Amino acid sequence: MKLLITGGAGFIGSHVVRLFVTKYPNYQIYNLDALTYAGNLANLTDIENVPNYTFIKGDITDAKFLDDLFTDIPFDGVIHLAAESHVDRSITDPMSFVMTNVVGTVNLLNAAKTAWAGALEGKRFYHVSTDEVYGSLHNPEDFFTEETPYDPQSPYSASKAASDHFVRAYGNTYKLPVVISNCSNNYGPNHFPEKLIPLMIHNIQTNKPLPVYGKGENVRDWLYVVDHARAIDAVFHTGKLGETYNIGGFNEWKNLDLVHLLCSIMDRKLGRPEGTSAQLITYVTDRAGHDLRYAIDAHKIMNELGWKPSLQFEEGLEKTVDWFLNNQAWLDNVTSGNYQTYYEGMYVNR
Ligand code: NAD
Ligand code: TYD
């Protein structure tokens, strides 16, 4: 098996690459990544010299590069994770999301379609997507199922929805052997500190304000990243072609409650009196078009593929905090220099 994993230097991709390289020593794993601000080879130093692992630097927006790559290496499978992934950045710069998430995905589909023409047996194109394509839930009893109509609300989710549609269209039109999964919010080691949980950990540690958007009432459904990687393994190997699998941990948290929990874990770990870090909480202008609630119904993958999360949230959060506290050099590296985020017309140094 020659397996191409795109976006393998990013947060989730690095956990997927590690799982596949170590669990399947007879597979050749090729990690294709453009190393954008979110891609970091330091996420993979523990496996970089393993014989069944190869890193390829390349950009999925470059169609010729992909066609040449698929000609050079006869891939049997693709797990596609490369993407622009941060909603706030998509609000500032939607076009880079169109380029990577839509054009890049179609380039990859075309490369696979050409390379696999007439020899589709045993091939598999797996597209990794997000629950954000379903939009925002307002009724507390509702969950996203695989049948929920798409209703993306942000430029990020619109670009992921478009990529999902193209993947299904290639499955239908060209009979490309495709499978898709849509997962809820991930957290864990190597999470880039522009996203909620690692940003809060970093800011608590450095005594910076903790920017809570709006009133902090938005709800997200959190899953430990290694459990997502295990689900990707299950879908890649046992998912039915043409199907979609929703992945989530039945673990909903209001942002403000989550930030309070993180503050209390951090107070304990840093030896600060309980309540110290919570004083850093700062309410800031809400994100434009902020989705209220995401919640995944994960019964299909649990019942059909036998996957279930391995960690309770509190345990996963403790492990995550420990990882960040024990990997200061990783955090210093990605937060050093002029790392800034454009937010609501202002540069906010985080
Ligand atoms: P990330 O931003 O941490 O990593 C993305 C990776 O893709 C980086 O290594 C980056 O260098 C690479 N990349 C970006 N543009 C590229 C291009 N043009 N060519 C090649 N490589 C490129 O993202 P993540 O959080 O690890 O998410 C990975 C995938 O999982 C994405 O498709 C995302 O939509 C999906 N997803 C993420 C979450 C989440 O909570 N983070 C949840 C569900 C689904
Ligand atoms: P994020 O980690 O960006 O993931 P997503 O937008 O894809 O769900 O944000 C998670 C939630 O936390 C979301 O409701 C926005 C909110 N949030 C804040 O309140 N403050 C922040 O600084 C960030 C980055 C996010």
CSV table of C-alpha atoms and ligand atoms in Angstrom, one decimal:
chain,number,residue,atom,x,y,z
A,1,MET,CA,0.0,0.0,0.0
A,2,LYS,CA,1.4,3.4,-1.0
A,3,LEU,CA,-0.7,5.9,0.9
A,4,LEU,CA,-0.7,9.7,0.3
A,5,ILE,CA,-1.7,11.7,3.3
A,6,THR,CA,-2.0,15.5,2.6
A,7,GLY,CA,-1.7,18.1,5.3
A,8,GLY,CA,0.3,15.6,7.5
A,9,ALA,CA,2.4,18.4,9.0
A,10,GLY,CA,-0.6,20.1,10.5
A,11,PHE,CA,-2.4,19.4,13.8
A,12,ILE,CA,-4.7,16.4,12.9
A,13,GLY,CA,-2.6,15.3,9.9
A,14,SER,CA,0.5,14.7,12.1
A,15,HIS,CA,-1.5,12.4,14.4
A,16,VAL,CA,-2.9,10.5,11.4
A,17,VAL,CA,0.6,10.2,9.9
A,18,ARG,CA,2.0,8.9,13.2
A,19,LEU,CA,-0.8,6.4,13.7
A,20,PHE,CA,-0.4,5.0,10.1
A,21,VAL,CA,3.4,4.9,10.1
A,22,THR,CA,3.6,3.0,13.4
A,23,LYS,CA,0.5,0.8,13.1
A,24,TYR,CA,1.1,-0.3,9.4
A,25,PRO,CA,4.9,-0.8,8.9
A,26,ASN,CA,4.2,-2.5,5.6
A,27,TYR,CA,2.5,0.6,4.2
A,28,GLN,CA,4.6,3.4,2.5
A,29,ILE,CA,3.3,6.6,3.9
A,30,TYR,CA,3.9,9.8,1.9
A,31,ASN,CA,3.1,13.1,3.7
A,32,LEU,CA,2.4,15.9,1.3
A,33,ASP,CA,2.4,19.3,2.9
A,34,ALA,CA,3.0,22.9,1.7
A,35,LEU,CA,4.2,23.9,5.2
A,36,THR,CA,2.1,26.9,5.5
A,37,TYR,CA,2.0,28.8,8.9
A,38,ALA,CA,0.0,25.8,10.2
A,39,GLY,CA,2.4,23.1,9.0
A,40,ASN,CA,5.2,22.2,11.2
A,41,LEU,CA,7.7,19.3,10.8
A,42,ALA,CA,8.5,19.5,14.5
A,43,ASN,CA,5.1,17.7,14.9
A,44,LEU,CA,6.7,14.6,13.5
A,45,THR,CA,10.3,14.5,14.7
A,46,ASP,CA,9.7,11.2,16.5
A,47,ILE,CA,8.9,9.4,13.2
A,48,GLU,CA,10.9,11.4,10.7
A,49,ASN,CA,13.5,8.7,10.2
A,50,VAL,CA,11.2,5.6,10.2
A,51,PRO,CA,11.8,3.7,6.9
A,52,ASN,CA,8.2,3.6,5.7
A,53,TYR,CA,7.7,7.4,6.0
A,54,THR,CA,8.5,10.1,3.4
A,55,PHE,CA,7.9,13.8,3.5
A,56,ILE,CA,7.1,15.6,0.3
A,57,LYS,CA,6.9,19.4,0.3
A,58,GLY,CA,4.3,20.6,-2.2
A,59,ASP,CA,1.2,22.7,-2.8
A,60,ILE,CA,-2.1,21.1,-3.7
A,61,THR,CA,-3.1,24.3,-5.6
A,62,ASP,CA,-0.4,23.3,-8.2
A,63,ALA,CA,-2.2,20.9,-10.5
A,64,LYS,CA,0.9,20.0,-12.6
A,65,PHE,CA,2.9,19.2,-9.5
A,66,LEU,CA,0.1,16.8,-8.3
A,67,ASP,CA,-0.2,15.1,-11.8
A,68,ASP,CA,3.6,14.6,-11.9
A,69,LEU,CA,3.6,13.2,-8.3
A,70,PHE,CA,0.8,10.7,-9.1
A,71,THR,CA,2.8,9.7,-12.2
A,72,ASP,CA,6.0,9.2,-10.2
A,73,ILE,CA,4.4,7.3,-7.3
A,74,PRO,CA,1.6,4.7,-7.9
A,75,PHE,CA,-0.5,5.6,-4.9
A,76,ASP,CA,-3.2,3.1,-3.8
A,77,GLY,CA,-4.9,5.5,-1.5
A,78,VAL,CA,-5.3,9.1,-0.5
A,79,ILE,CA,-6.3,10.6,2.9
A,80,HIS,CA,-6.8,14.3,2.2
A,81,LEU,CA,-6.5,16.6,5.2
A,82,ALA,CA,-4.6,19.6,3.7
A,83,ALA,CA,-6.7,22.7,4.2
A,84,GLU,CA,-6.9,26.2,5.4
A,85,SER,CA,-8.7,25.5,8.7
A,86,HIS,CA,-9.2,28.6,10.8
A,87,VAL,CA,-12.6,30.4,10.6
A,88,ASP,CA,-11.3,33.8,11.7
A,89,ARG,CA,-8.7,33.7,8.9
A,90,SER,CA,-11.4,32.8,6.4
A,91,ILE,CA,-13.3,35.9,7.3
A,92,THR,CA,-10.3,38.1,6.6
A,93,ASP,CA,-9.0,36.2,3.5
A,94,PRO,CA,-11.7,33.9,1.9
A,95,MET,CA,-9.8,33.5,-1.3
A,96,SER,CA,-7.0,31.4,0.2
A,97,PHE,CA,-9.7,29.1,1.5
A,98,VAL,CA,-11.2,28.8,-2.0
A,99,MET,CA,-7.7,28.1,-3.4
A,100,THR,CA,-6.6,25.4,-1.0
A,101,ASN,CA,-9.9,23.9,0.1
A,102,VAL,CA,-11.8,23.9,-3.2
A,103,VAL,CA,-9.3,24.2,-6.1
A,104,GLY,CA,-6.7,22.1,-4.2
A,105,THR,CA,-9.2,19.4,-3.6
A,106,VAL,CA,-10.4,19.3,-7.2
A,107,ASN,CA,-6.7,19.2,-8.3
A,108,LEU,CA,-6.2,16.2,-6.1
A,109,LEU,CA,-9.4,14.5,-7.4
A,110,ASN,CA,-8.2,15.1,-11.0
A,111,ALA,CA,-4.7,13.7,-10.3
A,112,ALA,CA,-6.2,10.5,-8.7
A,113,LYS,CA,-8.8,10.2,-11.5
A,114,THR,CA,-6.1,10.3,-14.2
A,115,ALA,CA,-3.7,8.1,-12.4
A,116,TRP,CA,-6.3,5.5,-11.5
A,117,ALA,CA,-8.2,5.5,-14.8
A,118,GLY,CA,-9.2,1.9,-15.7
A,119,ALA,CA,-7.7,0.5,-12.5
A,120,LEU,CA,-10.0,1.6,-9.7
A,121,GLU,CA,-10.1,-1.8,-7.9
A,122,GLY,CA,-8.6,-1.5,-4.4
A,123,LYS,CA,-8.1,2.3,-4.6
A,124,ARG,CA,-9.6,4.7,-2.1
A,125,PHE,CA,-9.9,8.6,-2.0
A,126,TYR,CA,-10.8,9.6,1.6
A,127,HIS,CA,-11.7,13.3,2.1
A,128,VAL,CA,-11.5,14.5,5.7
A,129,SER,CA,-14.1,17.2,6.4
A,130,THR,CA,-15.8,19.1,9.2
A,131,ASP,CA,-19.2,19.2,10.9
A,132,GLU,CA,-19.2,23.0,10.2
A,133,VAL,CA,-20.7,22.2,6.7
A,134,TYR,CA,-24.0,21.6,8.3
A,135,GLY,CA,-24.3,25.1,9.7
A,136,SER,CA,-25.5,26.1,13.1
A,137,LEU,CA,-27.9,24.3,15.5
A,138,HIS,CA,-30.5,26.3,17.4
A,139,ASN,CA,-32.8,23.7,18.9
A,140,PRO,CA,-31.1,22.0,21.8
A,141,GLU,CA,-32.5,18.6,20.9
A,142,ASP,CA,-31.0,18.6,17.4
A,143,PHE,CA,-27.8,16.9,16.3
A,144,PHE,CA,-26.0,16.8,12.9
A,145,THR,CA,-26.6,13.4,11.2
A,146,GLU,CA,-25.2,12.3,7.9
A,147,GLU,CA,-28.6,13.3,6.4
A,148,THR,CA,-28.6,16.9,7.7
A,149,PRO,CA,-28.7,19.3,4.7
A,150,TYR,CA,-25.6,21.3,4.1
A,151,ASP,CA,-25.9,24.9,5.3
A,152,PRO,CA,-22.4,26.4,5.7
A,153,GLN,CA,-22.3,29.9,7.3
A,154,SER,CA,-18.6,30.9,7.2
A,155,PRO,CA,-16.2,31.2,4.3
A,156,TYR,CA,-14.3,28.3,5.9
A,157,SER,CA,-17.3,26.0,6.1
A,158,ALA,CA,-18.5,27.1,2.6
A,159,SER,CA,-15.1,26.1,1.2
A,160,LYS,CA,-15.2,22.7,3.0
A,161,ALA,CA,-18.8,22.2,1.8
A,162,ALA,CA,-17.8,22.9,-1.8
A,163,SER,CA,-14.9,20.4,-1.5
A,164,ASP,CA,-17.3,17.7,-0.1
A,165,HIS,CA,-19.7,18.3,-3.0
A,166,PHE,CA,-16.8,17.9,-5.5
A,167,VAL,CA,-15.7,14.7,-3.9
A,168,ARG,CA,-19.2,13.2,-4.0
A,169,ALA,CA,-19.6,14.5,-7.6
A,170,TYR,CA,-16.4,12.7,-8.7
A,171,GLY,CA,-17.7,9.5,-7.0
A,172,ASN,CA,-21.0,9.8,-8.8
A,173,THR,CA,-19.7,11.0,-12.2
A,174,TYR,CA,-16.4,9.2,-12.6
A,175,LYS,CA,-17.0,6.4,-10.2
A,176,LEU,CA,-13.9,7.5,-8.2
A,177,PRO,CA,-13.9,5.4,-5.0
A,178,VAL,CA,-14.5,8.1,-2.4
A,179,VAL,CA,-15.4,8.2,1.2
A,180,ILE,CA,-16.0,11.3,3.4
A,181,SER,CA,-16.0,12.0,7.2
A,182,ASN,CA,-17.2,15.1,9.0
A,183,CYS,CA,-15.8,15.6,12.4
A,184,SER,CA,-16.5,17.9,15.3
A,185,ASN,CA,-13.9,20.2,16.9
A,186,ASN,CA,-10.6,18.5,17.8
A,187,TYR,CA,-8.2,19.3,20.6
A,188,GLY,CA,-4.9,17.9,21.8
A,189,PRO,CA,-1.1,18.0,21.4
A,190,ASN,CA,0.3,20.1,18.5
A,191,HIS,CA,-2.9,22.2,18.2
A,192,PHE,CA,-1.9,25.5,16.7
A,193,PRO,CA,-2.4,28.3,19.3
A,194,GLU,CA,-4.8,30.4,17.2
A,195,LYS,CA,-7.6,28.0,18.0
A,196,LEU,CA,-9.6,28.3,21.3
A,197,ILE,CA,-8.1,25.7,23.6
A,198,PRO,CA,-4.3,26.1,22.8
A,199,LEU,CA,-4.7,29.9,22.7
A,200,MET,CA,-6.3,29.9,26.1
A,201,ILE,CA,-3.6,27.6,27.5
A,202,HIS,CA,-0.9,29.8,26.1
A,203,ASN,CA,-2.5,33.1,27.3
A,204,ILE,CA,-3.1,31.7,30.8
A,205,GLN,CA,0.5,30.7,31.0
A,206,THR,CA,1.7,34.1,29.9
A,207,ASN,CA,-0.9,36.1,31.8
A,208,LYS,CA,-2.5,37.6,28.7
A,209,PRO,CA,-6.2,38.4,28.3
A,210,LEU,CA,-8.4,35.4,27.4
A,211,PRO,CA,-10.5,36.7,24.5
A,212,VAL,CA,-14.0,35.1,24.8
A,213,TYR,CA,-16.1,36.0,21.7
A,214,GLY,CA,-19.5,37.5,22.4
A,215,LYS,CA,-21.0,36.1,25.7
A,216,GLY,CA,-19.1,32.8,25.5
A,217,GLU,CA,-22.4,31.0,24.9
A,218,ASN,CA,-21.5,29.2,21.7
A,219,VAL,CA,-21.4,25.5,22.0
A,220,ARG,CA,-18.8,23.1,20.4
A,221,ASP,CA,-18.5,19.3,20.5
A,222,TRP,CA,-14.9,18.4,21.4
A,223,LEU,CA,-13.0,15.3,20.4
A,224,TYR,CA,-9.4,14.3,21.4
A,225,VAL,CA,-7.3,14.4,18.2
A,226,VAL,CA,-5.9,10.9,18.6
A,227,ASP,CA,-9.5,9.6,18.7
A,228,HIS,CA,-10.2,11.4,15.4
A,229,ALA,CA,-7.0,9.7,14.0
A,230,ARG,CA,-8.4,6.3,15.2
A,231,ALA,CA,-11.7,7.1,13.5
A,232,ILE,CA,-9.9,8.0,10.3
A,233,ASP,CA,-8.1,4.6,10.4
A,234,ALA,CA,-11.5,2.9,10.8
A,235,VAL,CA,-13.2,4.8,8.0
A,236,PHE,CA,-10.2,4.4,5.6
A,237,HIS,CA,-10.0,0.6,6.2
A,238,THR,CA,-13.7,-0.4,6.8
A,239,GLY,CA,-15.9,2.5,5.7
A,240,LYS,CA,-18.2,1.8,2.8
A,241,LEU,CA,-17.3,3.6,-0.5
A,242,GLY,CA,-19.6,6.4,-1.3
A,243,GLU,CA,-20.6,6.8,2.3
A,244,THR,CA,-20.3,9.7,4.8
A,245,TYR,CA,-19.4,9.2,8.5
A,246,ASN,CA,-20.0,11.8,11.2
A,247,ILE,CA,-17.3,11.7,13.9
A,248,GLY,CA,-17.8,13.2,17.4
A,249,GLY,CA,-17.5,12.6,21.0
A,250,PHE,CA,-21.0,13.5,22.3
A,251,ASN,CA,-19.2,16.1,24.3
A,252,GLU,CA,-20.8,19.6,24.1
A,253,TRP,CA,-19.3,22.5,26.0
A,254,LYS,CA,-20.3,26.2,26.1
A,255,ASN,CA,-17.1,28.2,25.4
A,256,LEU,CA,-17.3,30.1,28.7
A,257,ASP,CA,-17.6,26.9,30.7
A,258,LEU,CA,-14.7,25.3,28.8
A,259,VAL,CA,-12.5,28.4,29.4
A,260,HIS,CA,-13.4,28.3,33.2
A,261,LEU,CA,-12.5,24.5,33.3
A,262,LEU,CA,-9.1,25.3,31.6
A,263,CYS,CA,-8.4,28.1,34.0
A,264,SER,CA,-9.0,25.8,37.0
A,265,ILE,CA,-6.8,23.0,35.5
A,266,MET,CA,-4.1,25.6,34.8
A,267,ASP,CA,-4.3,27.2,38.3
A,268,ARG,CA,-3.7,23.7,39.8
A,269,LYS,CA,-0.8,22.8,37.4
A,270,LEU,CA,0.9,26.2,37.8
A,271,GLY,CA,0.4,26.3,41.6
A,272,ARG,CA,-1.7,29.5,41.4
A,273,PRO,CA,-4.6,30.1,43.8
A,274,GLU,CA,-7.9,28.8,42.4
A,275,GLY,CA,-9.6,31.7,40.5
A,276,THR,CA,-6.4,33.5,39.5
A,277,SER,CA,-6.5,32.6,35.8
A,278,ALA,CA,-10.2,33.2,35.4
A,279,GLN,CA,-9.6,36.9,36.1
A,280,LEU,CA,-7.9,37.1,32.7
A,281,ILE,CA,-11.2,36.3,30.9
A,282,THR,CA,-12.0,39.2,28.6
A,283,TYR,CA,-15.2,39.5,26.5
A,284,VAL,CA,-14.4,40.7,23.0
A,285,THR,CA,-16.6,41.6,20.0
A,286,ASP,CA,-18.3,38.5,18.6
A,287,ARG,CA,-17.0,36.7,15.5
A,288,ALA,CA,-19.0,37.8,12.4
A,289,GLY,CA,-21.7,35.2,11.7
A,290,HIS,CA,-20.6,33.1,14.7
A,291,ASP,CA,-22.3,29.7,14.5
A,292,LEU,CA,-24.2,29.1,17.8
A,293,ARG,CA,-23.9,25.3,18.3
A,294,TYR,CA,-22.3,22.3,16.7
A,295,ALA,CA,-23.2,18.8,17.9
A,296,ILE,CA,-22.6,15.5,16.1
A,297,ASP,CA,-24.7,12.4,16.2
A,298,ALA,CA,-21.9,9.7,15.9
A,299,HIS,CA,-24.1,6.6,16.0
A,300,LYS,CA,-23.4,5.6,12.5
A,301,ILE,CA,-19.6,5.2,12.8
A,302,MET,CA,-20.1,3.7,16.3
A,303,ASN,CA,-22.6,1.1,15.2
A,304,GLU,CA,-21.3,0.3,11.7
A,305,LEU,CA,-17.5,0.6,12.2
A,306,GLY,CA,-17.2,-0.1,16.0
A,307,TRP,CA,-15.4,3.1,16.7
A,308,LYS,CA,-15.8,5.0,19.9
A,309,PRO,CA,-13.8,7.7,21.7
A,310,SER,CA,-11.2,6.3,24.1
A,311,LEU,CA,-10.9,9.4,26.4
A,312,GLN,CA,-13.3,11.3,28.6
A,313,PHE,CA,-13.0,15.1,28.1
A,314,GLU,CA,-11.5,16.0,31.5
A,315,GLU,CA,-8.8,13.3,31.0
A,316,GLY,CA,-8.1,14.5,27.4
A,317,LEU,CA,-7.9,18.1,28.6
A,318,GLU,CA,-5.4,17.2,31.4
A,319,LYS,CA,-3.2,15.4,28.9
A,320,THR,CA,-3.4,18.3,26.5
A,321,VAL,CA,-2.4,20.9,29.2
A,322,ASP,CA,0.4,18.6,30.3
A,323,TRP,CA,1.6,18.3,26.7
A,324,PHE,CA,1.7,22.1,26.2
A,325,LEU,CA,3.5,22.6,29.6
A,326,ASN,CA,6.0,19.9,28.7
A,327,ASN,CA,6.6,21.2,25.2
A,328,GLN,CA,7.5,24.8,25.8
A,329,ALA,CA,10.0,24.9,23.0
A,330,TRP,CA,7.3,23.9,20.4
A,331,LEU,CA,4.9,26.6,21.8
A,332,ASP,CA,7.7,29.2,21.9
A,333,ASN,CA,8.6,28.5,18.3
A,334,VAL,CA,5.1,28.9,16.9
A,335,THR,CA,4.3,32.0,19.0
A,336,SER,CA,7.6,33.8,18.5
A,337,GLY,CA,8.4,36.7,16.2
A,338,ASN,CA,5.6,38.7,14.8
A,339,TYR,CA,2.9,36.1,15.0
A,340,GLN,CA,-0.3,38.2,14.9
A,341,THR,CA,-3.9,37.6,14.0
A,342,TYR,CA,-6.1,40.1,12.1
A,343,TYR,CA,-9.4,40.3,13.9
A,344,GLU,CA,-12.3,42.8,13.4
A,345,GLY,CA,-10.1,45.4,11.7
A,346,MET,CA,-7.4,45.3,14.3
A,347,TYR,CA,-4.2,43.5,14.6
A,348,VAL,CA,-4.4,41.6,17.9
A,349,ASN,CA,-1.1,40.3,19.2
A,350,ARG,CA,-1.9,37.0,20.8
B,1,NAD,P1,-4.2,22.6,10.3
B,1,NAD,O1,-4.4,24.0,9.8
B,1,NAD,O2,-3.5,22.4,11.6
B,1,NAD,O3,-3.3,21.9,9.2
B,1,NAD,C1,-3.5,22.0,7.8
B,1,NAD,C2,-2.2,21.5,7.1
B,1,NAD,O4,-2.5,21.6,5.7
B,1,NAD,C3,-0.9,22.2,7.4
B,1,NAD,O5,0.1,21.3,7.7
B,1,NAD,C4,-0.7,23.0,6.1
B,1,NAD,O6,0.7,23.3,5.9
B,1,NAD,C5,-1.3,22.1,5.1
B,1,NAD,N1,-1.7,22.9,3.9
B,1,NAD,C6,-2.4,24.1,3.9
B,1,NAD,N2,-2.6,24.5,2.6
B,1,NAD,C7,-1.9,23.6,1.8
B,1,NAD,C8,-1.7,23.5,0.4
B,1,NAD,N3,-2.2,24.4,-0.4
B,1,NAD,N4,-1.0,22.4,-0.1
B,1,NAD,C9,-0.5,21.5,0.8
B,1,NAD,N5,-0.7,21.5,2.1
B,1,NAD,C10,-1.4,22.6,2.6
B,1,NAD,O7,-5.6,21.9,10.1
B,1,NAD,P2,-6.2,20.7,11.0
B,1,NAD,O8,-6.9,21.3,12.2
B,1,NAD,O9,-5.1,19.7,11.3
B,1,NAD,O10,-7.3,20.1,10.0
B,1,NAD,C11,-7.0,19.1,9.1
B,1,NAD,C12,-8.2,18.8,8.3
B,1,NAD,O11,-9.2,18.3,9.2
B,1,NAD,C13,-8.8,20.0,7.5
B,1,NAD,O12,-9.2,19.5,6.3
B,1,NAD,C14,-9.9,20.4,8.4
B,1,NAD,O13,-10.9,21.0,7.6
B,1,NAD,C15,-10.4,19.1,9.0
B,1,NAD,N6,-11.1,19.2,10.3
B,1,NAD,C16,-10.5,19.9,11.3
B,1,NAD,C17,-11.1,20.0,12.6
B,1,NAD,C18,-10.4,20.7,13.7
B,1,NAD,O14,-11.1,20.8,14.8
B,1,NAD,N7,-9.2,21.2,13.6
B,1,NAD,C19,-12.3,19.3,12.8
B,1,NAD,C20,-12.9,18.6,11.7
B,1,NAD,C21,-12.2,18.6,10.5
B,2,TYD,P1,-12.1,27.7,17.1
B,2,TYD,O1,-11.1,27.0,17.9
B,2,TYD,O2,-11.6,28.8,16.2
B,2,TYD,O3,-12.9,26.6,16.3
B,2,TYD,P2,-14.2,26.8,15.4
B,2,TYD,O4,-14.5,28.2,15.1
B,2,TYD,O5,-13.8,26.0,14.1
B,2,TYD,O6,-15.3,26.1,16.1
B,2,TYD,O7,-13.2,28.3,18.1
B,2,TYD,C1,-13.9,27.5,19.0
B,2,TYD,C2,-15.0,28.4,19.6
B,2,TYD,O8,-14.3,29.3,20.5
B,2,TYD,C3,-15.8,29.2,18.7
B,2,TYD,O9,-17.2,29.3,19.2
B,2,TYD,C4,-15.2,30.6,18.7
B,2,TYD,C5,-14.6,30.7,20.1
B,2,TYD,N1,-13.4,31.4,20.3
B,2,TYD,C6,-13.3,32.4,21.3
B,2,TYD,O10,-14.3,32.7,22.0
B,2,TYD,N2,-12.2,33.1,21.4
B,2,TYD,C7,-11.1,32.9,20.7
B,2,TYD,O11,-10.0,33.5,20.8
B,2,TYD,C8,-11.1,31.8,19.7
B,2,TYD,C9,-10.0,31.5,18.8
B,2,TYD,C10,-12.3,31.1,19.5
